């Protein structure tokens, strides 16, 4: 570990911090569903709070945003913006936290690998084995899920695809963490504001509940997680970062047991074990390649993209 470059170590720290913030995000979504908080209010907190802080950054970066190909701008805005939030929050109303916290981050490495494969890239045998274990874990969870949660699982699968697109969009765009967070928060808020002005502020819930949601959703998931995740992608690469994100089920499930009284069954423990093993292999933690800097795109390729 002493030979690990400081930038590489910072990338790992950012990825692990993202896992903690994501876990809080999933729990806050479930708590909001249990408190019958309207999705419109939660979305406004999720994107409005960081937008207040990042609007100046968005304005200064507008020229850089225009230089990014439209497909990658769209991948970033949709992948972590309102479509992603709607799928994740709606799914939490239909399925337990342990389902969402497993399916969304757990499927991201698979989606990323499939998307890269469709773009002509491939991965080594160790990572393929890790992805196979992650896929097996998710199949176990889907097979042993309680009746009636399939629609929530479908929402989570769609949310994972969007987050995989966001992951690749951040990597291929070359945008920094602050710019990426601004590109998500500001346009999402601009879409929400006319709806809120037309319908009025959503009612329901106590002031303390909304304050807690604002801290976890807006500052934690909306700003903190976006910055940490964006930094980890730039340092570690898209595939490794998304694989580390699959550790989220371990943390989120433990917190759900402690805070929301959810019960983990034997199939779920098997799922978590398979996920942990798959993440270790897919992110190449066990090998020396994990200590090497993430490969950078050649200048000519970056210019083309």
mmCIF file of C-alpha atoms in Angstrom:
data_model
loop_
_atom_site.group_PDB
_atom_site.id
_atom_site.type_symbol
_atom_site.label_atom_id
_atom_site.label_comp_id
_atom_site.label_asym_id
_atom_site.label_seq_id
_atom_site.Cartn_x
_atom_site.Cartn_y
_atom_site.Cartn_z
ATOM 1 C CA UNK A 1 0.000 0.000 0.000
ATOM 2 C CA UNK A 2 2.929 2.335 0.561
ATOM 3 C CA UNK A 3 3.665 2.124 -3.178
ATOM 4 C CA UNK A 4 0.116 3.219 -4.046
ATOM 5 C CA UNK A 5 0.168 6.664 -5.718
ATOM 6 C CA UNK A 6 -1.633 9.357 -3.731
ATOM 7 C CA UNK A 7 -4.013 10.053 -6.608
ATOM 8 C CA UNK A 8 -4.875 6.357 -6.829
ATOM 9 C CA UNK A 9 -5.464 6.180 -3.077
ATOM 10 C CA UNK A 10 -7.719 9.213 -3.321
ATOM 11 C CA UNK A 11 -9.718 7.448 -6.024
ATOM 12 C CA UNK A 12 -10.299 4.433 -3.798
ATOM 13 C CA UNK A 13 -11.295 6.694 -0.889
ATOM 14 C CA UNK A 14 -13.751 8.525 -3.150
ATOM 15 C CA UNK A 15 -15.250 5.233 -4.375
ATOM 16 C CA UNK A 16 -15.747 3.939 -0.823
ATOM 17 C CA UNK A 17 -17.251 7.268 0.266
ATOM 18 C CA UNK A 18 -19.664 6.924 -2.649
ATOM 19 C CA UNK A 19 -20.760 3.536 -1.306
ATOM 20 C CA UNK A 20 -21.628 5.097 2.057
ATOM 21 C CA UNK A 21 -23.491 8.002 0.478
ATOM 22 C CA UNK A 22 -25.385 5.692 -1.878
ATOM 23 C CA UNK A 23 -26.447 3.556 1.059
ATOM 24 C CA UNK A 24 -27.879 6.631 2.733
ATOM 25 C CA UNK A 25 -29.601 7.526 -0.524
ATOM 26 C CA UNK A 26 -31.390 4.177 -0.726
ATOM 27 C CA UNK A 27 -32.453 4.311 2.899
ATOM 28 C CA UNK A 28 -33.758 7.859 2.524
ATOM 29 C CA UNK A 29 -35.812 6.840 -0.523
ATOM 30 C CA UNK A 30 -37.371 3.982 1.424
ATOM 31 C CA UNK A 31 -37.991 6.223 4.443
ATOM 32 C CA UNK A 32 -39.638 8.746 2.137
ATOM 33 C CA UNK A 33 -41.868 6.029 0.699
ATOM 34 C CA UNK A 34 -42.826 4.852 4.185
ATOM 35 C CA UNK A 35 -43.646 8.449 5.178
ATOM 36 C CA UNK A 36 -45.677 8.889 1.953
ATOM 37 C CA UNK A 37 -43.543 11.841 0.868
ATOM 38 C CA UNK A 38 -44.348 12.912 -2.725
ATOM 39 C CA UNK A 39 -41.698 12.159 -5.324
ATOM 40 C CA UNK A 40 -41.857 15.732 -6.627
ATOM 41 C CA UNK A 41 -40.703 17.126 -3.291
ATOM 42 C CA UNK A 42 -37.961 14.539 -2.922
ATOM 43 C CA UNK A 43 -36.721 15.214 -6.444
ATOM 44 C CA UNK A 44 -36.623 18.965 -5.830
ATOM 45 C CA UNK A 45 -34.494 18.409 -2.735
ATOM 46 C CA UNK A 46 -32.298 15.914 -4.551
ATOM 47 C CA UNK A 47 -31.455 18.301 -7.386
ATOM 48 C CA UNK A 48 -32.456 21.747 -6.129
ATOM 49 C CA UNK A 49 -30.042 21.835 -3.184
ATOM 50 C CA UNK A 50 -26.917 21.087 -5.250
ATOM 51 C CA UNK A 51 -28.216 23.319 -8.053
ATOM 52 C CA UNK A 52 -28.222 26.301 -5.665
ATOM 53 C CA UNK A 53 -24.531 25.698 -5.003
ATOM 54 C CA UNK A 54 -23.483 24.708 -8.516
ATOM 55 C CA UNK A 55 -25.337 27.197 -10.731
ATOM 56 C CA UNK A 56 -22.290 29.535 -10.927
ATOM 57 C CA UNK A 57 -20.162 26.534 -11.858
ATOM 58 C CA UNK A 58 -22.671 25.525 -14.538
ATOM 59 C CA UNK A 59 -22.593 28.995 -16.056
ATOM 60 C CA UNK A 60 -18.791 29.126 -16.165
ATOM 61 C CA UNK A 61 -18.612 25.638 -17.701
ATOM 62 C CA UNK A 62 -21.245 26.212 -20.401
ATOM 63 C CA UNK A 63 -18.596 26.406 -23.126
ATOM 64 C CA UNK A 64 -17.035 23.124 -21.975
ATOM 65 C CA UNK A 65 -20.464 21.489 -21.949
ATOM 66 C CA UNK A 66 -21.068 22.490 -25.576
ATOM 67 C CA UNK A 67 -17.745 20.901 -26.537
ATOM 68 C CA UNK A 68 -18.892 17.532 -25.164
ATOM 69 C CA UNK A 69 -20.672 15.340 -27.748
ATOM 70 C CA UNK A 70 -24.434 15.444 -27.316
ATOM 71 C CA UNK A 71 -24.683 11.703 -26.622
ATOM 72 C CA UNK A 72 -22.405 11.965 -23.600
ATOM 73 C CA UNK A 73 -24.150 15.076 -22.275
ATOM 74 C CA UNK A 74 -27.463 13.237 -22.544
ATOM 75 C CA UNK A 75 -25.977 10.147 -20.867
ATOM 76 C CA UNK A 76 -24.860 12.265 -17.906
ATOM 77 C CA UNK A 77 -28.086 14.263 -17.554
ATOM 78 C CA UNK A 78 -30.433 11.277 -17.894
ATOM 79 C CA UNK A 79 -28.181 8.726 -16.224
ATOM 80 C CA UNK A 80 -28.074 10.555 -12.878
ATOM 81 C CA UNK A 81 -30.936 13.003 -13.410
ATOM 82 C CA UNK A 82 -34.706 12.841 -13.202
ATOM 83 C CA UNK A 83 -35.221 9.571 -15.148
ATOM 84 C CA UNK A 84 -32.808 7.758 -12.831
ATOM 85 C CA UNK A 85 -34.361 9.299 -9.717
ATOM 86 C CA UNK A 86 -37.907 8.456 -10.802
ATOM 87 C CA UNK A 87 -37.058 4.810 -11.474
ATOM 88 C CA UNK A 88 -35.173 4.419 -8.181
ATOM 89 C CA UNK A 89 -37.733 6.231 -6.017
ATOM 90 C CA UNK A 90 -40.708 4.500 -7.646
ATOM 91 C CA UNK A 91 -39.027 1.134 -7.234
ATOM 92 C CA UNK A 92 -38.556 1.775 -3.513
ATOM 93 C CA UNK A 93 -42.330 2.104 -3.205
ATOM 94 C CA UNK A 94 -42.703 -1.383 -4.665
ATOM 95 C CA UNK A 95 -39.778 -3.350 -3.201
ATOM 96 C CA UNK A 96 -37.537 -3.461 -0.073
ATOM 97 C CA UNK A 97 -34.306 -1.520 0.342
ATOM 98 C CA UNK A 98 -32.220 -4.690 0.048
ATOM 99 C CA UNK A 99 -33.652 -5.254 -3.436
ATOM 100 C CA UNK A 100 -32.903 -1.763 -4.727
ATOM 101 C CA UNK A 101 -29.502 -1.484 -3.084
ATOM 102 C CA UNK A 102 -28.511 -4.797 -4.689
ATOM 103 C CA UNK A 103 -30.034 -4.500 -8.151
ATOM 104 C CA UNK A 104 -29.071 -0.916 -8.957
ATOM 105 C CA UNK A 105 -25.351 -0.817 -8.056
ATOM 106 C CA UNK A 106 -25.011 -4.566 -8.588
ATOM 107 C CA UNK A 107 -26.160 -4.386 -12.199
ATOM 108 C CA UNK A 108 -24.100 -1.326 -13.097
ATOM 109 C CA UNK A 109 -20.841 -3.260 -13.711
ATOM 110 C CA UNK A 110 -22.729 -5.675 -15.948
ATOM 111 C CA UNK A 111 -24.354 -2.873 -17.918
ATOM 112 C CA UNK A 112 -21.035 -1.042 -18.221
ATOM 113 C CA UNK A 113 -19.328 -4.192 -19.503
ATOM 114 C CA UNK A 114 -22.138 -4.814 -22.010
ATOM 115 C CA UNK A 115 -22.065 -1.223 -23.214
ATOM 116 C CA UNK A 116 -18.291 -1.318 -23.619
ATOM 117 C CA UNK A 117 -18.576 -4.652 -25.424
ATOM 118 C CA UNK A 118 -21.073 -3.050 -27.799
ATOM 119 C CA UNK A 119 -18.502 -0.314 -28.409
ATOM 120 C CA UNK A 120 -15.874 -2.867 -29.364
ATOM 121 C CA UNK A 121 -14.032 -3.206 -26.033
ATOM 122 C CA UNK A 122 -13.553 -6.375 -24.004
ATOM 123 C CA UNK A 123 -12.462 -7.362 -20.507
ATOM 124 C CA UNK A 124 -10.085 -9.996 -19.186
ATOM 125 C CA UNK A 125 -10.993 -13.425 -17.803
ATOM 126 C CA UNK A 126 -10.708 -12.367 -14.143
ATOM 127 C CA UNK A 127 -13.188 -9.548 -14.593
ATOM 128 C CA UNK A 128 -15.505 -11.791 -16.610
ATOM 129 C CA UNK A 129 -15.519 -14.266 -13.741
ATOM 130 C CA UNK A 130 -16.339 -11.477 -11.304
ATOM 131 C CA UNK A 131 -19.165 -10.224 -13.478
ATOM 132 C CA UNK A 132 -20.500 -13.786 -13.727
ATOM 133 C CA UNK A 133 -20.628 -14.016 -9.928
ATOM 134 C CA UNK A 134 -22.428 -10.670 -9.736
ATOM 135 C CA UNK A 135 -24.934 -11.888 -12.319
ATOM 136 C CA UNK A 136 -25.443 -15.105 -10.340
ATOM 137 C CA UNK A 137 -26.058 -13.088 -7.179
ATOM 138 C CA UNK A 138 -28.694 -10.986 -8.867
ATOM 139 C CA UNK A 139 -30.409 -14.066 -10.314
ATOM 140 C CA UNK A 140 -30.578 -15.582 -6.829
ATOM 141 C CA UNK A 141 -32.174 -12.401 -5.480
ATOM 142 C CA UNK A 142 -34.719 -12.188 -8.286
ATOM 143 C CA UNK A 143 -35.604 -15.886 -8.030
ATOM 144 C CA UNK A 144 -36.169 -15.787 -4.263
ATOM 145 C CA UNK A 145 -37.910 -12.401 -4.149
ATOM 146 C CA UNK A 146 -41.293 -12.150 -2.485
ATOM 147 C CA UNK A 147 -44.321 -12.239 -4.801
ATOM 148 C CA UNK A 148 -45.390 -8.899 -6.219
ATOM 149 C CA UNK A 149 -42.035 -7.111 -6.200
ATOM 150 C CA UNK A 150 -41.155 -7.835 -9.832
ATOM 151 C CA UNK A 151 -42.295 -4.375 -10.955
ATOM 152 C CA UNK A 152 -40.000 -2.736 -8.421
ATOM 153 C CA UNK A 153 -37.151 -4.943 -9.629
ATOM 154 C CA UNK A 154 -37.856 -3.836 -13.201
ATOM 155 C CA UNK A 155 -37.555 -0.217 -12.078
ATOM 156 C CA UNK A 156 -34.220 -0.983 -10.425
ATOM 157 C CA UNK A 157 -32.867 -2.717 -13.535
ATOM 158 C CA UNK A 158 -33.744 0.338 -15.618
ATOM 159 C CA UNK A 159 -32.133 2.648 -13.054
ATOM 160 C CA UNK A 160 -28.946 0.559 -13.192
ATOM 161 C CA UNK A 161 -28.801 0.946 -16.976
ATOM 162 C CA UNK A 162 -29.139 4.715 -16.659
ATOM 163 C CA UNK A 163 -26.404 4.882 -14.028
ATOM 164 C CA UNK A 164 -24.126 2.822 -16.255
ATOM 165 C CA UNK A 165 -24.696 5.372 -19.028
ATOM 166 C CA UNK A 166 -23.849 8.146 -16.574
ATOM 167 C CA UNK A 167 -20.664 6.294 -15.611
ATOM 168 C CA UNK A 168 -19.500 6.055 -19.208
ATOM 169 C CA UNK A 169 -20.661 9.591 -19.953
ATOM 170 C CA UNK A 170 -18.497 11.036 -17.187
ATOM 171 C CA UNK A 171 -15.495 9.014 -18.324
ATOM 172 C CA UNK A 172 -15.817 9.785 -22.035
ATOM 173 C CA UNK A 173 -16.745 13.456 -21.618
ATOM 174 C CA UNK A 174 -13.616 14.299 -19.644
ATOM 175 C CA UNK A 175 -15.640 16.560 -17.336
ATOM 176 C CA UNK A 176 -14.519 16.994 -13.748
ATOM 177 C CA UNK A 177 -16.662 15.975 -10.762
ATOM 178 C CA UNK A 178 -18.025 19.488 -10.133
ATOM 179 C CA UNK A 179 -18.892 20.014 -13.790
ATOM 180 C CA UNK A 180 -20.610 16.614 -13.982
ATOM 181 C CA UNK A 181 -22.626 17.314 -10.834
ATOM 182 C CA UNK A 182 -23.633 20.730 -12.174
ATOM 183 C CA UNK A 183 -24.666 19.237 -15.523
ATOM 184 C CA UNK A 184 -27.026 16.902 -13.656
ATOM 185 C CA UNK A 185 -28.406 19.214 -10.952
ATOM 186 C CA UNK A 186 -29.085 22.460 -12.806
ATOM 187 C CA UNK A 187 -31.040 21.129 -15.842
ATOM 188 C CA UNK A 188 -33.013 18.748 -13.589
ATOM 189 C CA UNK A 189 -33.996 21.639 -11.326
ATOM 190 C CA UNK A 190 -34.999 23.777 -14.320
ATOM 191 C CA UNK A 191 -37.366 21.004 -15.381
ATOM 192 C CA UNK A 192 -38.829 20.666 -11.874
ATOM 193 C CA UNK A 193 -39.369 24.348 -11.059
ATOM 194 C CA UNK A 194 -42.240 24.985 -13.536
ATOM 195 C CA UNK A 195 -44.007 21.871 -12.257
ATOM 196 C CA UNK A 196 -43.684 23.019 -8.645
ATOM 197 C CA UNK A 197 -44.851 26.535 -9.541
ATOM 198 C CA UNK A 198 -47.866 25.073 -11.319
ATOM 199 C CA UNK A 199 -48.820 22.455 -8.743
ATOM 200 C CA UNK A 200 -47.508 24.115 -5.569
ATOM 201 C CA UNK A 201 -45.096 22.677 -3.004
ATOM 202 C CA UNK A 202 -45.989 19.051 -2.224
ATOM 203 C CA UNK A 203 -47.614 18.485 1.135
ATOM 204 C CA UNK A 204 -47.085 15.693 3.654
ATOM 205 C CA UNK A 205 -44.434 14.818 6.182
ATOM 206 C CA UNK A 206 -43.007 16.839 9.043
ATOM 207 C CA UNK A 207 -40.456 19.626 8.830
ATOM 208 C CA UNK A 208 -37.855 17.406 10.469
ATOM 209 C CA UNK A 209 -38.475 14.685 7.884
ATOM 210 C CA UNK A 210 -38.011 17.115 4.996
ATOM 211 C CA UNK A 211 -34.865 18.550 6.595
ATOM 212 C CA UNK A 212 -33.355 15.075 6.955
ATOM 213 C CA UNK A 213 -34.261 14.269 3.352
ATOM 214 C CA UNK A 214 -32.679 17.518 2.203
ATOM 215 C CA UNK A 215 -29.405 16.695 3.921
ATOM 216 C CA UNK A 216 -29.249 13.086 2.716
ATOM 217 C CA UNK A 217 -30.706 13.606 -0.765
ATOM 218 C CA UNK A 218 -29.435 17.068 -1.637
ATOM 219 C CA UNK A 219 -26.062 17.344 0.089
ATOM 220 C CA UNK A 220 -25.245 13.633 0.399
ATOM 221 C CA UNK A 221 -26.519 11.980 -2.801
ATOM 222 C CA UNK A 222 -26.948 15.073 -4.954
ATOM 223 C CA UNK A 223 -23.593 16.714 -4.283
ATOM 224 C CA UNK A 224 -21.289 14.524 -2.175
ATOM 225 C CA UNK A 225 -21.866 11.240 -4.020
ATOM 226 C CA UNK A 226 -21.716 12.914 -7.428
ATOM 227 C CA UNK A 227 -18.368 14.537 -6.629
ATOM 228 C CA UNK A 228 -16.881 11.377 -5.122
ATOM 229 C CA UNK A 229 -18.138 9.152 -7.931
ATOM 230 C CA UNK A 230 -16.927 11.507 -10.635
ATOM 231 C CA UNK A 231 -13.473 11.709 -9.035
ATOM 232 C CA UNK A 232 -13.282 7.921 -8.666
ATOM 233 C CA UNK A 233 -14.183 7.414 -12.333
ATOM 234 C CA UNK A 234 -11.443 9.801 -13.467
ATOM 235 C CA UNK A 235 -8.816 8.121 -11.274
ATOM 236 C CA UNK A 236 -9.813 4.443 -11.278
ATOM 237 C CA UNK A 237 -11.764 4.124 -14.514
ATOM 238 C CA UNK A 238 -15.439 3.429 -15.214
ATOM 239 C CA UNK A 239 -15.423 -0.361 -14.845
ATOM 240 C CA UNK A 240 -13.485 -0.508 -11.567
ATOM 241 C CA UNK A 241 -15.523 2.298 -10.001
ATOM 242 C CA UNK A 242 -18.850 0.735 -10.944
ATOM 243 C CA UNK A 243 -17.645 -2.613 -9.584
ATOM 244 C CA UNK A 244 -16.678 -1.037 -6.240
ATOM 245 C CA UNK A 245 -20.132 0.517 -6.175
ATOM 246 C CA UNK A 246 -21.521 -3.012 -6.017
ATOM 247 C CA UNK A 247 -20.396 -3.109 -2.383
ATOM 248 C CA UNK A 248 -23.341 -0.828 -1.638
ATOM 249 C CA UNK A 249 -25.725 -3.755 -0.953
ATOM 250 C CA UNK A 250 -23.529 -4.916 1.933
ATOM 251 C CA UNK A 251 -23.661 -1.525 3.628
ATOM 252 C CA UNK A 252 -27.247 -0.645 2.724
ATOM 253 C CA UNK A 253 -28.607 -4.032 3.822
ATOM 254 C CA UNK A 254 -26.865 -3.763 7.185
ATOM 255 C CA UNK A 255 -28.245 -0.268 7.711
ATOM 256 C CA UNK A 256 -31.725 -1.368 6.628
ATOM 257 C CA UNK A 257 -31.662 -4.105 9.272
ATOM 258 C CA UNK A 258 -30.583 -1.637 11.951
ATOM 259 C CA UNK A 259 -32.734 1.343 11.023
ATOM 260 C CA UNK A 260 -35.741 -0.001 9.090
ATOM 261 C CA UNK A 261 -36.121 -3.436 10.745
ATOM 262 C CA UNK A 262 -35.748 -5.313 7.460
ATOM 263 C CA UNK A 263 -34.949 -9.026 7.784
ATOM 264 C CA UNK A 264 -32.297 -10.730 5.675
ATOM 265 C CA UNK A 265 -33.061 -14.286 4.592
ATOM 266 C CA UNK A 266 -30.572 -17.032 3.699
ATOM 267 C CA UNK A 267 -30.906 -16.349 -0.072
ATOM 268 C CA UNK A 268 -30.105 -12.697 0.562
ATOM 269 C CA UNK A 269 -26.979 -13.596 2.541
ATOM 270 C CA UNK A 270 -25.964 -15.848 -0.368
ATOM 271 C CA UNK A 271 -26.570 -12.931 -2.717
ATOM 272 C CA UNK A 272 -24.356 -10.636 -0.639
ATOM 273 C CA UNK A 273 -21.569 -13.225 -0.518
ATOM 274 C CA UNK A 274 -21.644 -13.697 -4.289
ATOM 275 C CA UNK A 275 -21.689 -9.929 -4.798
ATOM 276 C CA UNK A 276 -18.702 -9.386 -2.519
ATOM 277 C CA UNK A 277 -16.712 -12.107 -4.293
ATOM 278 C CA UNK A 278 -17.708 -10.808 -7.701
ATOM 279 C CA UNK A 279 -16.736 -7.245 -6.812
ATOM 280 C CA UNK A 280 -13.297 -8.345 -5.610
ATOM 281 C CA UNK A 281 -12.654 -10.032 -8.957
ATOM 282 C CA UNK A 282 -14.388 -7.559 -11.250
ATOM 283 C CA UNK A 283 -12.570 -4.593 -9.710
ATOM 284 C CA UNK A 284 -9.274 -6.529 -9.750
ATOM 285 C CA UNK A 285 -8.709 -5.734 -6.074
ATOM 286 C CA UNK A 286 -6.895 -9.021 -5.563
ATOM 287 C CA UNK A 287 -4.352 -8.418 -8.327
ATOM 288 C CA UNK A 288 -1.493 -6.001 -8.858
ATOM 289 C CA UNK A 289 -3.350 -4.298 -11.721
ATOM 290 C CA UNK A 290 -5.544 -2.604 -9.118
ATOM 291 C CA UNK A 291 -2.518 -0.572 -8.062
ATOM 292 C CA UNK A 292 -1.813 0.779 -11.538
ATOM 293 C CA UNK A 293 -3.170 4.107 -12.773
ATOM 294 C CA UNK A 294 -6.309 3.975 -14.890
ATOM 295 C CA UNK A 295 -5.466 4.039 -18.604
ATOM 296 C CA UNK A 296 -5.933 7.442 -20.183
ATOM 297 C CA UNK A 297 -7.502 7.973 -23.573
ATOM 298 C CA UNK A 298 -5.131 9.162 -26.279
ATOM 299 C CA UNK A 299 -5.573 12.799 -27.195
ATOM 300 C CA UNK A 300 -6.699 11.930 -30.701
ATOM 301 C CA UNK A 301 -9.357 9.518 -29.472
ATOM 302 C CA UNK A 302 -10.597 12.014 -26.877
ATOM 303 C CA UNK A 303 -10.859 14.650 -29.563
ATOM 304 C CA UNK A 304 -12.886 12.350 -31.791
ATOM 305 C CA UNK A 305 -15.270 11.455 -28.977
#
